[in-house]
Amino acid sequence: MTARVGLFAAILTLGLPVTMAAAQTVMVVKPIRAGTPIAAADLAFGDGTSADGFSDPRDIVGLEARVNLYPGRPIRIRDVGAPTVIARNALVTLVFRRSGLTILSEGRALGRAGAGEPIRVMNLSSRTTVTGVASADGTVAIN
C-alpha cells in the first residue's frame, strides 16, 4: 500500500493525468478525523464505486474532512468541504453592504463554514438569526 501511495503522490506533484479502472474510487489510507485537512499522502485508489464519491484525487486534496473518514470506505462529496474559517460559537463580524451603506454588527456563529459557504449567525444586538456567506477573513456577508 505504501508504494501505491508514493506513486499517487508523485502523480499529483507532477500534474500528470490520472488514469484508473472504471471500478475504482478514492479512499483514505488511514483514519482521518473530522476537521483535518486532506493531503495527497492520505489518499489511495480502492475498488468499488460510489454514486456520490470522487474518482479524481485532485478534487479532494486541500479540502477538510467534515466527518471521520475510514480506510476502505469511499469518500463522498458531503464528507469533505472547504477548510473552516469560522468555527461554531465563534464571535464574528456581520457585514451588510447596500448602495454605499455599510453596517457592521457582532454575531455568534451557529455552525461552522469555509470561505464562500453559507452560515447561520445570531445577531447579538437583536437576537435574531440571519444567514450569510463566510468570507476568508472570518467575517460574514449578509445579503
Coordinates of C-alpha atoms in Angstrom, one line a residue, residues 44-132:
A44 CA -5.3 6.0 -2.5
F45 CA -7.5 4.2 -5.0
G46 CA -9.8 1.5 -3.8
D47 CA -12.0 -1.0 -5.5
G48 CA -15.7 -0.1 -5.7
T49 CA -17.8 2.7 -6.9
S50 CA -19.9 5.3 -5.2
A51 CA -22.5 7.4 -7.0
D52 CA -21.6 10.5 -4.9
G53 CA -17.9 9.7 -4.5
F54 CA -14.7 11.0 -6.0
S55 CA -12.9 9.4 -8.9
D56 CA -10.1 12.1 -9.1
P57 CA -8.0 12.7 -6.0
R58 CA -7.1 16.2 -7.2
D59 CA -10.7 17.2 -6.3
I60 CA -10.1 16.3 -2.6
V61 CA -6.5 17.4 -1.8
G62 CA -6.6 20.6 0.3
L63 CA -10.2 20.1 1.5
E64 CA -11.1 19.4 5.1
A65 CA -12.8 16.3 6.4
R66 CA -16.3 17.2 7.7
V67 CA -16.8 13.7 9.2
N68 CA -14.4 11.0 10.3
L69 CA -13.1 9.1 7.3
Y70 CA -12.1 5.5 7.4
P71 CA -10.0 3.3 5.1
G72 CA -11.9 1.1 2.8
R73 CA -14.9 3.4 2.5
P74 CA -15.4 5.8 -0.5
I75 CA -15.1 9.5 0.3
R76 CA -18.5 11.1 -0.5
I77 CA -19.0 14.7 -1.7
R78 CA -20.7 15.6 1.6
D79 CA -17.9 14.2 3.7
V80 CA -15.4 17.0 2.7
G81 CA -15.6 20.8 2.4
A82 CA -13.6 24.0 2.2
P83 CA -11.2 24.5 5.2
T84 CA -13.1 26.0 8.2
V85 CA -12.6 29.8 8.6
I86 CA -15.5 30.2 11.1
A87 CA -15.9 27.7 13.9
R88 CA -19.2 27.0 15.7
N89 CA -19.9 29.5 18.6
A90 CA -17.2 31.9 17.3
L91 CA -17.8 35.6 17.6
V92 CA -17.9 37.1 14.1
T93 CA -18.4 40.4 12.4
L94 CA -21.6 40.7 10.4
V95 CA -21.2 43.0 7.3
F96 CA -24.2 44.4 5.5
R97 CA -23.4 46.4 2.4
R98 CA -26.0 48.1 0.2
S99 CA -25.8 51.2 -2.1
G100 CA -22.7 52.6 -0.4
L101 CA -24.0 52.0 3.1
T102 CA -22.1 49.5 5.3
I103 CA -23.4 48.3 8.6
L104 CA -21.3 46.2 11.0
S105 CA -22.6 44.2 13.9
E106 CA -21.4 41.4 16.1
G107 CA -22.8 37.9 15.9
R108 CA -22.3 34.3 17.1
A109 CA -21.8 31.5 14.6
L110 CA -24.4 28.8 14.9
G111 CA -22.3 26.4 12.8
R112 CA -19.0 26.1 11.0
A113 CA -18.2 27.2 7.5
G114 CA -15.4 27.5 5.0
A115 CA -14.9 30.6 2.7
G116 CA -17.8 31.0 0.4
E117 CA -20.2 28.7 2.3
P118 CA -23.5 29.8 3.8
I119 CA -23.7 30.0 7.6
R120 CA -26.4 30.8 10.1
V121 CA -25.4 33.5 12.7
M122 CA -27.2 35.0 15.6
N123 CA -27.0 38.8 15.7
L124 CA -26.1 39.6 19.3
S125 CA -27.8 43.1 19.2
S126 CA -31.2 41.9 18.0
R127 CA -31.0 38.2 19.0
T128 CA -32.3 37.3 15.5
T129 CA -30.9 34.6 13.3
V130 CA -29.6 35.6 9.9
T131 CA -27.9 33.7 7.1
G132 CA -24.9 35.0 5.3

